[in-house]
CSV table of C-alpha atoms and ligand atoms in Angstrom, one decimal:
chain,number,residue,atom,x,y,z
A,64,MET,CA,-47.4,-0.2,-18.6
A,65,GLY,CA,-45.1,0.6,-21.1
A,66,ARG,CA,-44.4,-2.2,-23.5
A,67,ILE,CA,-41.3,-4.7,-23.0
A,68,LEU,CA,-39.0,-4.6,-26.3
A,69,ILE,CA,-37.8,-8.2,-27.2
A,70,THR,CA,-35.5,-7.9,-29.9
A,71,GLY,CA,-34.7,-11.1,-31.6
A,72,GLY,CA,-38.5,-12.7,-30.4
A,73,ALA,CA,-39.0,-14.5,-33.5
A,74,GLY,CA,-36.7,-17.4,-32.5
A,75,PHE,CA,-36.0,-19.6,-30.3
A,76,ILE,CA,-36.0,-18.6,-26.5
A,77,GLY,CA,-37.2,-14.9,-27.5
A,78,SER,CA,-40.9,-16.8,-28.9
A,79,HIS,CA,-40.9,-18.1,-25.9
A,80,ILE,CA,-40.6,-15.4,-24.0
A,81,SER,CA,-43.4,-13.7,-25.4
A,82,LEU,CA,-45.4,-15.8,-24.2
A,83,ALA,CA,-44.7,-15.6,-21.0
A,84,LEU,CA,-45.3,-12.1,-20.9
A,85,LEU,CA,-48.5,-12.2,-22.7
A,86,LYS,CA,-49.5,-14.8,-20.6
A,87,LYS,CA,-49.2,-12.4,-17.2
A,88,GLY,CA,-50.6,-9.6,-19.1
A,89,TYR,CA,-47.6,-7.8,-20.5
A,90,LYS,CA,-47.8,-5.7,-23.6
A,91,ILE,CA,-45.1,-5.9,-25.9
A,92,ILE,CA,-43.2,-4.8,-29.5
A,93,ILE,CA,-41.3,-8.3,-31.0
A,94,LEU,CA,-38.0,-6.8,-33.1
A,95,ASP,CA,-36.8,-8.8,-35.4
A,96,SER,CA,-34.6,-9.3,-38.8
A,97,LEU,CA,-36.4,-13.6,-39.2
A,98,VAL,CA,-32.5,-14.6,-39.9
A,99,ASN,CA,-33.1,-17.6,-38.2
A,100,SER,CA,-36.5,-17.5,-37.8
A,101,SER,CA,-40.0,-17.6,-39.2
A,102,PHE,CA,-43.1,-15.6,-39.8
A,103,GLU,CA,-45.1,-18.3,-38.8
A,104,SER,CA,-44.2,-18.0,-35.2
A,105,ILE,CA,-45.4,-14.5,-35.1
A,106,LYS,CA,-48.2,-15.2,-36.0
A,107,ARG,CA,-48.7,-18.8,-33.8
A,108,ILE,CA,-47.6,-16.0,-30.1
A,109,LYS,CA,-50.5,-14.1,-32.2
A,110,SER,CA,-52.9,-16.7,-32.6
A,111,GLU,CA,-52.6,-17.7,-29.4
A,112,ASN,CA,-52.6,-14.7,-27.5
A,113,GLU,CA,-56.0,-14.0,-29.3
A,114,GLY,CA,-57.1,-17.3,-27.9
A,115,ILE,CA,-55.8,-16.2,-23.9
A,116,PHE,CA,-57.1,-12.7,-24.2
A,117,SER,CA,-59.4,-11.8,-26.9
A,118,ASN,CA,-60.4,-8.3,-25.8
A,119,TYR,CA,-56.2,-6.9,-25.9
A,120,SER,CA,-55.7,-7.4,-29.7
A,121,ASN,CA,-53.1,-4.3,-28.4
A,122,ASN,CA,-50.9,-5.6,-26.5
A,123,PHE,CA,-48.8,-7.7,-29.4
A,124,GLU,CA,-47.0,-6.1,-32.7
A,125,PHE,CA,-44.5,-7.0,-34.4
A,126,ILE,CA,-41.5,-4.9,-36.6
A,127,ARG,CA,-39.3,-6.3,-38.9
A,128,GLY,CA,-35.9,-4.7,-39.2
A,129,ASP,CA,-32.8,-5.1,-38.5
A,130,LEU,CA,-30.9,-4.2,-35.3
A,131,ARG,CA,-27.9,-3.0,-37.5
A,132,ASN,CA,-30.4,-0.2,-39.4
A,133,ALA,CA,-29.6,2.4,-36.7
A,134,THR,CA,-33.0,4.9,-38.5
A,135,LEU,CA,-35.0,2.0,-38.0
A,136,VAL,CA,-34.0,1.1,-34.5
A,137,ASN,CA,-34.4,5.6,-33.3
A,138,GLU,CA,-37.8,5.5,-34.9
A,139,LEU,CA,-39.2,2.7,-33.2
A,140,PHE,CA,-38.5,4.0,-30.1
A,141,LYS,CA,-39.4,7.3,-31.3
A,142,ASP,CA,-42.8,6.5,-32.2
A,143,SER,CA,-43.7,4.4,-29.4
A,144,SER,CA,-42.3,7.4,-27.3
A,145,LEU,CA,-45.6,9.7,-29.3
A,146,THR,CA,-48.1,7.6,-26.9
A,147,LYS,CA,-47.4,6.7,-22.8
A,148,SER,CA,-49.0,3.2,-23.0
A,149,LYS,CA,-47.6,2.8,-26.1
A,150,GLN,CA,-44.0,3.6,-24.9
A,151,ILE,CA,-40.7,1.2,-23.8
A,152,THR,CA,-40.1,1.1,-21.2
A,153,SER,CA,-37.8,-1.7,-20.9
A,154,VAL,CA,-36.1,-4.0,-23.3
A,155,ILE,CA,-34.9,-8.1,-23.6
A,156,HIS,CA,-32.3,-8.3,-26.0
A,157,CYS,CA,-31.8,-11.5,-27.3
A,158,ALA,CA,-31.1,-10.7,-31.1
A,159,GLY,CA,-27.9,-12.4,-31.6
A,160,LEU,CA,-26.4,-14.3,-34.4
A,161,LYS,CA,-25.6,-17.6,-32.6
A,162,SER,CA,-24.6,-20.3,-34.4
A,163,ILE,CA,-20.6,-21.4,-32.6
A,164,PRO,CA,-19.0,-22.7,-36.1
A,165,GLU,CA,-20.6,-20.0,-38.1
A,166,SER,CA,-19.4,-17.6,-36.0
A,167,ILE,CA,-15.3,-19.5,-36.4
A,168,LYS,CA,-15.7,-19.3,-40.0
A,169,ASN,CA,-17.2,-15.3,-40.8
A,170,PRO,CA,-15.9,-13.3,-37.2
A,171,ILE,CA,-16.6,-10.1,-38.6
A,172,GLN,CA,-20.4,-11.0,-39.5
A,173,TYR,CA,-20.3,-12.2,-35.9
A,174,TRP,CA,-19.0,-9.3,-34.4
A,175,GLU,CA,-21.3,-6.5,-37.4
A,176,ASN,CA,-24.9,-7.9,-36.0
A,177,ASN,CA,-24.6,-9.2,-32.4
A,178,VAL,CA,-22.2,-5.8,-31.8
A,179,ILE,CA,-23.0,-3.5,-33.3
A,180,GLY,CA,-26.5,-4.2,-33.4
A,181,SER,CA,-26.4,-3.9,-29.4
A,182,ILE,CA,-24.6,0.4,-29.8
A,183,ASN,CA,-27.5,0.4,-31.9
A,184,LEU,CA,-29.9,-0.1,-29.3
A,185,PHE,CA,-28.3,1.1,-26.3
A,186,ASN,CA,-27.9,4.4,-28.0
A,187,ALA,CA,-32.0,4.3,-28.8
A,188,MET,CA,-32.4,3.4,-25.7
A,189,LYS,CA,-30.1,6.3,-23.8
A,190,VAL,CA,-31.7,9.2,-26.5
A,191,PHE,CA,-35.2,8.1,-25.3
A,192,GLU,CA,-34.8,7.1,-21.4
A,193,CYS,CA,-35.5,4.0,-21.8
A,194,ARG,CA,-33.7,2.3,-18.9
A,195,THR,CA,-34.4,-1.0,-18.1
A,196,ILE,CA,-32.3,-4.8,-20.0
A,197,VAL,CA,-32.2,-8.0,-19.8
A,198,PHE,CA,-29.5,-9.4,-22.3
A,199,SER,CA,-29.9,-13.2,-23.0
A,200,SER,CA,-25.5,-13.5,-22.8
A,201,SER,CA,-24.0,-17.4,-21.8
A,202,ALA,CA,-22.1,-19.9,-20.6
A,203,THR,CA,-19.6,-20.3,-23.1
A,204,ILE,CA,-17.8,-16.4,-21.9
A,205,TYR,CA,-16.7,-19.0,-19.7
A,206,GLY,CA,-13.6,-20.7,-19.5
A,207,ILE,CA,-12.5,-24.3,-18.6
A,208,ASN,CA,-14.1,-25.0,-15.3
A,209,GLU,CA,-14.8,-29.4,-15.6
A,210,GLY,CA,-16.2,-30.8,-12.5
A,211,SER,CA,-17.4,-27.8,-11.0
A,212,LEU,CA,-20.2,-25.8,-11.6
A,213,LEU,CA,-19.9,-22.4,-12.8
A,214,ASN,CA,-20.6,-20.1,-11.0
A,215,GLU,CA,-21.0,-16.1,-11.9
A,216,GLU,CA,-17.5,-15.3,-10.9
A,217,SER,CA,-16.2,-18.1,-12.1
A,218,PHE,CA,-13.2,-17.7,-15.0
A,219,ILE,CA,-14.5,-15.5,-18.0
A,220,ASN,CA,-12.6,-16.8,-20.9
A,221,PRO,CA,-14.9,-17.1,-24.4
A,222,CYS,CA,-12.7,-19.8,-26.8
A,223,ASN,CA,-14.9,-18.3,-29.9
A,224,PRO,CA,-15.8,-15.6,-31.5
A,225,TYR,CA,-19.5,-16.0,-30.5
A,226,GLY,CA,-18.4,-15.8,-27.1
A,227,THR,CA,-16.2,-13.3,-27.3
A,228,THR,CA,-19.0,-11.4,-29.1
A,229,LYS,CA,-20.7,-12.2,-26.4
A,230,LEU,CA,-18.5,-10.5,-23.2
A,231,VAL,CA,-18.4,-7.2,-25.5
A,232,ILE,CA,-21.3,-6.9,-25.4
A,233,GLU,CA,-21.3,-7.6,-21.0
A,234,LYS,CA,-18.8,-4.9,-20.2
A,235,LEU,CA,-19.6,-2.5,-23.1
A,236,LEU,CA,-23.4,-2.3,-20.4
A,237,HIS,CA,-21.3,-2.7,-17.9
A,238,ASP,CA,-19.1,1.3,-19.1
A,239,ILE,CA,-23.0,2.3,-19.6
A,240,TYR,CA,-23.8,1.1,-16.2
A,241,ILE,CA,-20.5,3.1,-15.3
A,242,ASN,CA,-21.8,6.2,-16.4
A,243,ASN,CA,-24.7,6.6,-15.1
A,244,ASN,CA,-25.3,3.6,-12.0
A,245,ASP,CA,-28.6,5.8,-10.3
A,246,ASP,CA,-30.5,4.7,-14.1
A,247,TRP,CA,-30.5,1.7,-15.4
A,248,ARG,CA,-31.0,-1.4,-14.3
A,249,ILE,CA,-29.3,-4.4,-16.3
A,250,ALA,CA,-29.6,-7.7,-16.3
A,251,ASN,CA,-27.5,-10.6,-18.2
A,252,LEU,CA,-28.3,-13.7,-18.0
A,253,ARG,CA,-25.9,-16.1,-19.0
A,254,TYR,CA,-28.0,-19.2,-20.0
A,255,PHE,CA,-27.0,-22.9,-20.2
A,256,ASN,CA,-28.8,-25.2,-22.1
A,257,PRO,CA,-32.2,-24.0,-22.6
A,258,ILE,CA,-33.8,-27.0,-24.8
A,259,GLY,CA,-37.3,-28.6,-25.4
A,260,ALA,CA,-40.7,-26.5,-26.4
A,261,HIS,CA,-43.9,-24.9,-25.5
A,262,GLU,CA,-45.9,-27.3,-23.4
A,263,SER,CA,-48.4,-27.0,-26.4
A,264,GLY,CA,-46.4,-28.0,-29.3
A,265,ILE,CA,-47.5,-24.7,-30.4
A,266,ILE,CA,-44.4,-23.2,-30.5
A,267,GLY,CA,-40.7,-24.0,-31.0
A,268,GLU,CA,-37.0,-24.6,-31.8
A,269,ASP,CA,-36.4,-24.3,-35.9
A,270,PRO,CA,-32.7,-23.5,-37.0
A,271,ILE,CA,-33.1,-22.0,-40.4
A,272,GLY,CA,-30.2,-24.2,-42.4
A,273,ASN,CA,-28.1,-26.6,-40.1
A,274,ALA,CA,-28.8,-27.6,-36.2
A,275,ASN,CA,-25.2,-27.3,-34.1
A,276,ASN,CA,-26.8,-27.8,-31.2
A,277,ILE,CA,-27.9,-31.5,-29.5
A,278,PHE,CA,-31.5,-31.5,-29.3
A,279,PRO,CA,-32.8,-30.4,-32.5
A,280,ILE,CA,-30.5,-33.2,-34.3
A,281,LEU,CA,-31.9,-35.9,-31.4
A,282,THR,CA,-35.8,-34.7,-32.4
A,283,LYS,CA,-34.8,-34.5,-35.8
A,284,VAL,CA,-33.1,-38.3,-35.7
A,285,ALA,CA,-36.3,-39.5,-33.6
A,286,ILE,CA,-38.2,-37.9,-36.5
A,287,GLY,CA,-36.5,-39.8,-39.1
A,288,LYS,CA,-35.1,-36.4,-41.4
A,289,ILE,CA,-31.9,-37.1,-39.8
A,290,PRO,CA,-30.2,-40.5,-40.7
A,291,LYS,CA,-27.7,-41.0,-36.7
A,292,LEU,CA,-26.8,-39.2,-33.9
A,293,MET,CA,-23.1,-38.7,-34.0
A,294,ILE,CA,-22.3,-38.4,-30.4
A,295,PHE,CA,-19.0,-36.6,-30.4
A,296,GLY,CA,-16.7,-38.1,-28.0
A,297,ASP,CA,-17.2,-41.1,-24.9
A,298,ASP,CA,-13.4,-40.5,-23.9
A,299,TRP,CA,-14.2,-37.2,-21.8
A,300,PRO,CA,-13.7,-37.1,-17.3
A,301,THR,CA,-18.2,-37.8,-16.9
A,302,LYS,CA,-20.0,-40.2,-16.0
A,303,ASP,CA,-19.8,-42.0,-19.5
A,304,GLY,CA,-17.5,-41.0,-20.8
A,305,THR,CA,-19.8,-38.6,-23.2
A,306,GLY,CA,-20.5,-34.3,-22.9
A,307,VAL,CA,-21.8,-33.4,-19.6
A,308,ARG,CA,-24.7,-30.5,-19.8
A,309,ASP,CA,-26.8,-28.8,-17.7
A,310,TYR,CA,-30.4,-28.4,-20.1
A,311,ILE,CA,-33.1,-26.0,-19.4
A,312,HIS,CA,-36.9,-26.2,-20.3
A,313,ILE,CA,-37.4,-23.3,-22.3
A,314,MET,CA,-40.6,-22.4,-20.8
A,315,ASP,CA,-38.1,-22.2,-17.3
A,316,LEU,CA,-36.0,-20.0,-18.9
A,317,ALA,CA,-38.1,-17.9,-20.1
A,318,ASP,CA,-40.1,-17.5,-16.4
A,319,GLY,CA,-36.9,-16.5,-15.3
A,320,HIS,CA,-37.0,-14.1,-17.7
A,321,VAL,CA,-40.6,-12.3,-16.5
A,322,ASN,CA,-38.8,-12.3,-12.9
A,323,VAL,CA,-35.2,-10.7,-13.9
A,324,LEU,CA,-37.8,-8.0,-14.9
A,325,GLU,CA,-40.0,-7.9,-12.2
A,326,TYR,CA,-37.3,-7.7,-9.7
A,327,LEU,CA,-35.4,-4.9,-12.0
A,328,GLN,CA,-39.1,-2.7,-11.6
A,329,LYS,CA,-38.7,-3.6,-8.4
A,330,ASN,CA,-35.7,-2.5,-6.6
A,331,PHE,CA,-32.9,0.0,-7.1
A,332,PRO,CA,-31.0,0.3,-10.5
A,333,GLN,CA,-27.8,-2.0,-10.4
A,334,GLN,CA,-26.5,-4.3,-12.5
A,335,ILE,CA,-25.9,-8.5,-12.3
A,336,ASN,CA,-25.3,-11.5,-13.7
A,337,LEU,CA,-27.2,-14.1,-13.2
A,338,ASN,CA,-26.4,-17.8,-14.7
A,339,LEU,CA,-29.7,-19.2,-16.1
A,340,GLY,CA,-29.4,-23.0,-15.6
A,341,THR,CA,-30.8,-25.8,-13.7
A,342,GLY,CA,-27.4,-27.2,-11.6
A,343,LYS,CA,-28.0,-30.4,-12.6
A,344,GLY,CA,-25.4,-32.2,-15.5
A,345,THR,CA,-26.9,-34.7,-17.1
A,346,SER,CA,-24.7,-36.6,-20.7
A,347,VAL,CA,-24.7,-37.5,-23.5
A,348,LEU,CA,-26.4,-40.9,-23.4
A,349,GLU,CA,-28.0,-40.1,-21.0
A,350,LEU,CA,-30.0,-37.8,-22.6
A,351,ILE,CA,-31.2,-39.8,-25.2
A,352,LYS,CA,-31.8,-42.5,-22.9
A,353,LYS,CA,-34.2,-40.1,-21.3
A,354,PHE,CA,-35.0,-39.4,-25.1
A,355,GLN,CA,-36.0,-43.3,-26.4
A,356,ASN,CA,-37.8,-43.8,-22.6
A,357,ILE,CA,-40.1,-41.1,-22.6
A,358,ASN,CA,-41.6,-41.4,-26.6
A,359,LYS,CA,-41.2,-44.6,-26.8
A,360,VAL,CA,-39.2,-43.3,-29.7
A,361,ASP,CA,-36.5,-45.2,-30.6
A,362,ILE,CA,-32.2,-42.7,-31.9
A,363,PRO,CA,-29.9,-44.1,-33.7
A,364,TYR,CA,-26.6,-43.6,-32.3
A,365,GLU,CA,-22.6,-43.4,-33.2
A,366,PHE,CA,-19.6,-42.3,-31.5
A,367,THR,CA,-16.8,-40.2,-33.1
A,368,GLY,CA,-14.2,-37.9,-32.2
A,369,ARG,CA,-14.7,-35.1,-29.9
A,370,ARG,CA,-15.3,-31.2,-31.5
A,371,LYS,CA,-12.6,-28.8,-31.9
A,372,GLY,CA,-13.6,-26.3,-28.5
A,373,ASP,CA,-15.5,-29.1,-26.3
A,374,TYR,CA,-15.5,-28.9,-22.9
A,375,GLY,CA,-16.3,-32.4,-21.5
A,376,PHE,CA,-18.9,-30.2,-18.3
A,377,VAL,CA,-20.4,-27.1,-18.3
A,378,VAL,CA,-23.4,-27.3,-15.5
A,379,ALA,CA,-24.4,-23.8,-13.8
A,380,ASP,CA,-23.6,-22.5,-10.4
A,381,ASN,CA,-27.4,-21.2,-10.1
A,382,SER,CA,-28.1,-20.5,-6.7
A,383,LEU,CA,-27.8,-16.5,-7.3
A,384,ALA,CA,-30.8,-16.6,-9.6
A,385,ARG,CA,-32.5,-18.8,-7.1
A,386,ASN,CA,-32.3,-16.6,-4.3
A,387,LEU,CA,-32.0,-12.4,-6.0
A,388,LEU,CA,-35.1,-14.2,-8.0
A,389,ASN,CA,-37.4,-16.4,-6.3
A,390,TRP,CA,-37.4,-18.1,-9.2
A,391,THR,CA,-37.2,-22.6,-9.3
A,392,PRO,CA,-36.6,-24.3,-12.2
A,393,LYS,CA,-39.2,-26.1,-12.5
A,394,ARG,CA,-39.6,-29.2,-15.5
A,395,ASN,CA,-37.3,-32.4,-15.1
A,396,ILE,CA,-35.2,-33.7,-18.6
A,397,GLY,CA,-38.0,-35.9,-18.8
A,398,ASP,CA,-39.9,-33.1,-19.1
A,399,MET,CA,-38.1,-30.6,-21.6
A,400,CYS,CA,-37.7,-34.3,-23.9
A,401,LYS,CA,-41.5,-35.3,-24.0
A,402,ASP,CA,-42.2,-31.2,-25.1
A,403,GLY,CA,-39.9,-30.9,-27.3
A,404,TRP,CA,-40.4,-34.5,-28.8
A,405,GLU,CA,-44.3,-33.1,-29.6
A,406,TRP,CA,-43.6,-30.5,-31.8
A,407,GLN,CA,-41.5,-32.6,-33.6
A,408,ARG,CA,-43.9,-34.4,-33.9
A,409,ARG,CA,-46.7,-32.0,-34.0
A,410,ASN,CA,-44.7,-29.8,-37.2
A,411,PRO,CA,-42.3,-32.4,-38.2
A,412,ASN,CA,-41.6,-29.4,-40.9
A,413,GLY,CA,-40.8,-27.5,-37.6
A,414,TYR,CA,-42.9,-24.2,-39.1
A,415,LYS,CA,-42.8,-24.7,-42.7
B,8,NAD,P1,-32.2,-18.2,-32.3
B,8,NAD,O1,-31.2,-17.8,-33.3
B,8,NAD,O2,-33.6,-18.5,-32.4
B,8,NAD,O3,-33.0,-16.0,-32.2
B,8,NAD,C1,-32.1,-15.1,-32.1
B,8,NAD,C2,-33.6,-14.0,-33.0
B,8,NAD,O4,-32.0,-12.8,-33.8
B,8,NAD,C3,-33.8,-14.8,-34.2
B,8,NAD,O5,-35.0,-14.4,-34.5
B,8,NAD,C4,-33.2,-13.8,-35.3
B,8,NAD,O6,-33.8,-13.4,-36.7
B,8,NAD,C5,-33.0,-12.2,-34.5
B,8,NAD,N1,-31.7,-11.2,-35.2
B,8,NAD,C6,-30.7,-11.7,-35.6
B,8,NAD,N2,-29.6,-10.4,-35.6
B,8,NAD,C7,-30.7,-9.9,-35.8
B,8,NAD,C8,-30.4,-9.0,-36.0
B,8,NAD,N3,-28.7,-7.4,-36.1
B,8,NAD,N4,-31.7,-7.6,-36.3
B,8,NAD,C9,-33.1,-7.7,-35.1
B,8,NAD,N5,-33.3,-9.1,-35.0
B,8,NAD,C10,-31.9,-10.1,-35.3
B,8,NAD,O7,-31.5,-17.7,-31.1
B,8,NAD,P2,-31.6,-18.1,-29.7
B,8,NAD,O8,-31.9,-20.5,-29.4
B,8,NAD,O9,-33.7,-17.9,-29.6
B,8,NAD,O10,-31.3,-17.0,-29.5
B,8,NAD,C11,-31.7,-16.2,-28.3
B,8,NAD,C12,-30.3,-15.0,-27.6
B,8,NAD,O11,-29.8,-16.5,-26.5
B,8,NAD,C13,-29.1,-14.9,-28.4
B,8,NAD,O12,-28.5,-14.1,-28.8
B,8,NAD,C14,-28.6,-16.4,-28.3
B,8,NAD,O13,-27.4,-16.1,-28.4
B,8,NAD,C15,-28.5,-16.6,-26.4
B,8,NAD,N6,-28.3,-18.0,-25.8
B,8,NAD,C16,-28.2,-19.2,-26.9
B,8,NAD,C17,-28.6,-20.1,-26.3
B,8,NAD,C18,-28.7,-21.2,-27.1
B,8,NAD,O14,-28.3,-22.5,-26.5
B,8,NAD,N7,-30.2,-21.0,-27.9
B,8,NAD,C19,-27.6,-20.6,-25.2
B,8,NAD,C20,-27.1,-18.6,-24.5
B,8,NAD,C21,-27.4,-17.9,-25.9
B,9,UDP,N1,-23.1,-33.1,-29.1
B,9,UDP,C1,-23.2,-34.6,-29.2
B,9,UDP,N2,-23.7,-34.8,-30.8
B,9,UDP,C2,-24.1,-33.7,-31.4
B,9,UDP,C3,-24.0,-32.0,-30.9
B,9,UDP,C4,-23.0,-32.1,-29.7
B,9,UDP,O1,-22.7,-34.8,-29.3
B,9,UDP,O2,-24.5,-33.7,-32.5
B,9,UDP,C5,-22.2,-33.3,-27.6
B,9,UDP,C6,-21.6,-31.6,-27.3
B,9,UDP,O3,-20.4,-32.2,-27.7
B,9,UDP,C7,-22.1,-31.2,-26.0
B,9,UDP,C8,-23.8,-31.5,-25.8
B,9,UDP,O4,-24.0,-32.5,-26.8
B,9,UDP,O5,-21.2,-32.2,-25.1
B,9,UDP,C9,-23.9,-29.9,-26.1
B,9,UDP,O6,-23.6,-30.0,-27.5
B,9,UDP,P1,-24.3,-28.5,-27.4
B,9,UDP,O7,-23.6,-28.1,-29.6
B,9,UDP,O8,-25.5,-28.5,-28.1
B,9,UDP,O9,-24.7,-27.4,-27.0
B,9,UDP,P2,-23.1,-26.2,-26.9
B,9,UDP,O10,-21.1,-27.4,-26.6
B,9,UDP,O11,-23.1,-25.6,-26.8
B,9,UDP,O12,-23.0,-26.0,-24.6
C-alpha cells in the first residue's frame, strides 16, 4: 500500500492528521524541520501509535529536515522508492510558515520557505512518480465577502504575503495538473479556523513564540499565562459587533484529510479545491462564553481597536466537501472548547 508523506507533520494540524491516518492503519512518514514545532509531538504520536498497533512499529517514521533542501527531499523519495512497502504513494503537504503579521514583516522569508519548499517537494514527486497530493491551503486566499458564506468560486484576493504564498502554490499545482492531467490527483484544502485538540489531550496546539490566533491565546488566558484576552473590535457588522469565524474541530479537519485522500485514490485524476469548515459562524464573544460555561473557567477580556487587515465575517459554504467526500464535521463548538482546554490543562507548558 506504500506510505503517505506528511510534511509539517510535527505541527498542530499535521500531528492530528498523522494520528488519524495511523488509527486507520495507514503507514506514514513525517518530514518536519521543527521550525515551529517540537520533537515531543512526534514522541507522543509514536507512543500512541505503539499503544494501538503494538505489532506495527514499522508504520511510522520521522525525518527531521527542511523542504528547502532539495537534495534531502530527493534522497527521501529515492530511499523510499527502493522498497515497495516504503514507497511514498501520496503526500499531505502541511509544512509552511503561517503567521500573517510575520509574513507582512518578512515577505521574502515566507516566499522562500513556503514557495521554494513546495517547488522542491513537487519536483521530487514528479521525478519519483508520486502523483497524489493534498495541500494545506487557507481561507485567507479569499477577498472580502462580508456577511455571505464563502464558496470555492468566491472572489480570490489574498491581502497579506502569507495568503499570497498559499495562492501561488495552488496556481503552481494547477499548472502541474494542466501539464499532465491524466496523471495527477490534487486537492487544495482551504481551511477555515481549526481549533481544539485530540480528545485524549496528548497532542494539541503549541506555537513557538507568541500566539496570534484567538484559541491558543484563550487557553493561555484560562491557564493564567496571559492576563486577559484583547478583543479586536466591537463595531463589526455582526450579531454582537465582534468578529465571526468558522471554527472547526481539529479532528474533524483531520478526518477530512483521510476522506479526501481516499476520494482521490478511488477517482480519476483531477484537481479540486475544497473548503474545510463547518458552515457555522461563531463570534468572539460567543466563543468566550462557550469556553467559560463548558469549562467553568473565567476568561477576563477587554475591547480594543480592530486589527489591521482583519475581516468581520469569514464562514465557509462547505457543501462541496460534504457532498464529494461524504464528510460531515461531527463536533460542535462546545467540543472544541472542551478538548482544547483538556490539552492545555494537562499540558500547562505545552510540549515543554
Ligand atoms: P504549524 O506551524 O503548527 O505546522 C507547520 C509545520 O511545518 C511545523 O511543524 C513546522 O516546523 C513545519 N515547517 C515549516 N516550514 C518547513 C520547511 N521548510 N520544511 C519542513 N518543515 C517545515 O501550523 P499548522 O497550524 O499545523 O498549519 C499547517 C498548515 O496549514 C500550514 O501550511 C498552514 O499555513 C495551513 N493553515 C493553517 C491554518 C490554522 O489556522 N492553523 C489555517 C489555514 C491553513
Ligand atoms: N481575535 C481577537 N483577539 C485576539 C486574536 C483574534 O479578538 O487576540 C479575533 C479576530 O479579530 C477574529 C477572530 O478572533 O475576529 C479570529 O482571529 P484569528 O487570528 O484566530 O483567525 P483569523 O483572523 O486568521 O481567521
